[in-house]
Structure formats: C-alpha cells, structure tokens
Amino acid sequence: VGEQRHWFGEDDVCWPTKVQTKVFNRGGKANPDQPAKVMINHNRYGCTQGEVRDVLGETADKKSWVLQGGRQVPKSHEHSGWARIQPES
C-alpha cells in the first residue's frame, strides 16, 4: 500500500490559469443610449417592483444593462420589464 506512483512527475501537472472575463463595459467611450436610472416594472431581475437603480454600464455582449448592485436587465425588456427614468433638469 503506501504512496502510489504515476508515470508523470509533478512538473508535468499544472492547473489551468484563470481567465479573467470582462463582465461589463464601464467607462471608455460612453454609450449615448445608456439610461442614467431605470425603474423596475415587475418583481424580476432580483429586484422589486417600483425599485429605481442606477445604470453602471452594459454587458460585454451589449445585450443587457448592468445596474447598481450587480443586477442585469436585458435591453430587449424595456417598457415590459423596466423603464427609463428621465433625469430631472
């Protein structure tokens, strides 16, 4: 019984390096279509109805907005799941 031997040495084995993925675009060239704030119309996306959240940026695939707190709302759900809040002038 004892220590089991393998045909490969410790130098032959390595863990894969962690690839860091870009979650969302925050900065750089601003998207003119990006709302400043959104209001959630229904209890979805991990938010409650009527909740207002700041928009931080968009996902790397440009299909969703990233909200404060890390929540995401799909751009295609505008008017049905969430609405833009017009900035007060």
GROMACS .gro file of C-alpha atoms in nm, residues 3-88:
model
   86
    3GLU     CA    1   0.244   0.612  -0.189
    4GLN     CA    2   0.118   0.548  -0.539
    5ARG     CA    3   0.347   0.636  -0.827
    6HIS     CA    4   0.238   0.778  -1.160
    7TRP     CA    5   0.416   0.786  -1.494
    8PHE     CA    6   0.420   1.168  -1.485
    9GLY     CA    7   0.606   1.395  -1.246
   10GLU     CA    8   0.483   1.696  -1.053
   11ASP     CA    9   0.637   1.928  -1.314
   12ASP     CA   10   0.412   1.773  -1.581
   13VAL     CA   11   0.092   1.865  -1.397
   14CYS     CA   12  -0.037   2.220  -1.377
   15TRP     CA   13  -0.372   2.380  -1.304
   16PRO     CA   14  -0.527   2.584  -1.583
   17THR     CA   15  -0.476   2.955  -1.543
   18LYS     CA   16  -0.785   3.150  -1.452
   19VAL     CA   17  -0.908   3.352  -1.745
   20GLN     CA   18  -1.046   3.685  -1.635
   21THR     CA   19  -1.358   3.772  -1.828
   22LYS     CA   20  -1.485   4.122  -1.878
   23VAL     CA   21  -1.828   4.142  -1.724
   24PHE     CA   22  -1.936   4.482  -1.849
   25ASN     CA   23  -1.809   4.798  -2.013
   26ARG     CA   24  -1.769   5.074  -1.758
   27GLY     CA   25  -1.606   5.380  -1.897
   28GLY     CA   26  -1.415   5.445  -2.212
   29LYS     CA   27  -1.647   5.553  -2.489
   30ALA     CA   28  -1.986   5.626  -2.333
   31ASN     CA   29  -2.294   5.473  -2.490
   32PRO     CA   30  -2.534   5.761  -2.570
   33ASP     CA   31  -2.827   5.519  -2.544
   34GLN     CA   32  -2.744   5.430  -2.181
   35PRO     CA   33  -3.004   5.548  -1.929
   36ALA     CA   34  -2.887   5.705  -1.604
   37LYS     CA   35  -3.152   5.526  -1.396
   38VAL     CA   36  -3.414   5.258  -1.455
   39MET     CA   37  -3.732   5.168  -1.271
   40ILE     CA   38  -3.827   4.801  -1.243
   41ASN     CA   39  -4.188   4.735  -1.354
   42HIS     CA   40  -4.227   4.382  -1.211
   43ASN     CA   41  -4.069   4.164  -0.943
   44ARG     CA   42  -3.789   4.026  -1.160
   45TYR     CA   43  -3.415   4.055  -1.219
   46GLY     CA   44  -3.365   4.015  -0.843
   47CYS     CA   45  -3.538   4.350  -0.782
   48THR     CA   46  -3.880   4.454  -0.653
   49GLN     CA   47  -4.149   4.639  -0.845
   50GLY     CA   48  -4.103   5.016  -0.837
   51GLU     CA   49  -3.737   4.995  -0.740
   52VAL     CA   50  -3.511   5.256  -0.904
   53ARG     CA   51  -3.149   5.163  -0.975
   54ASP     CA   52  -2.851   5.343  -1.129
   55VAL     CA   53  -2.712   5.203  -1.453
   56LEU     CA   54  -2.336   5.138  -1.434
   57GLY     CA   55  -2.277   5.016  -1.789
   58GLU     CA   56  -2.357   4.739  -2.032
   59THR     CA   57  -2.252   4.377  -2.054
   60ALA     CA   58  -1.968   4.280  -2.285
   61ASP     CA   59  -2.214   4.125  -2.532
   62LYS     CA   60  -2.409   4.455  -2.531
   63LYS     CA   61  -2.744   4.280  -2.469
   64SER     CA   62  -2.807   4.393  -2.108
   65TRP     CA   63  -2.759   4.690  -1.880
   66VAL     CA   64  -2.566   4.634  -1.555
   67LEU     CA   65  -2.731   4.800  -1.257
   68GLN     CA   66  -2.603   4.911  -0.920
   69GLY     CA   67  -2.565   4.602  -0.701
   70GLY     CA   68  -2.461   4.380  -0.993
   71ARG     CA   69  -2.811   4.312  -1.128
   72GLN     CA   70  -2.867   4.298  -1.503
   73VAL     CA   71  -3.171   4.388  -1.711
   74PRO     CA   72  -3.199   4.283  -2.076
   75LYS     CA   73  -3.222   4.576  -2.318
   76SER     CA   74  -3.500   4.390  -2.503
   77HIS     CA   75  -3.723   4.406  -2.190
   78GLU     CA   76  -3.750   4.786  -2.197
   79HIS     CA   77  -4.113   4.901  -2.139
   80SER     CA   78  -4.223   4.547  -2.041
   81GLY     CA   79  -3.982   4.471  -1.754
   82TRP     CA   80  -3.818   4.806  -1.684
   83ALA     CA   81  -3.846   5.172  -1.785
   84ARG     CA   82  -3.604   5.461  -1.820
   85ILE     CA   83  -3.617   5.736  -1.559
   86GLN     CA   84  -3.577   6.077  -1.719
   87PRO     CA   85  -3.314   6.292  -1.543
   88GLU     CA   86  -3.455   6.599  -1.372
   0.00000   0.00000   0.00000
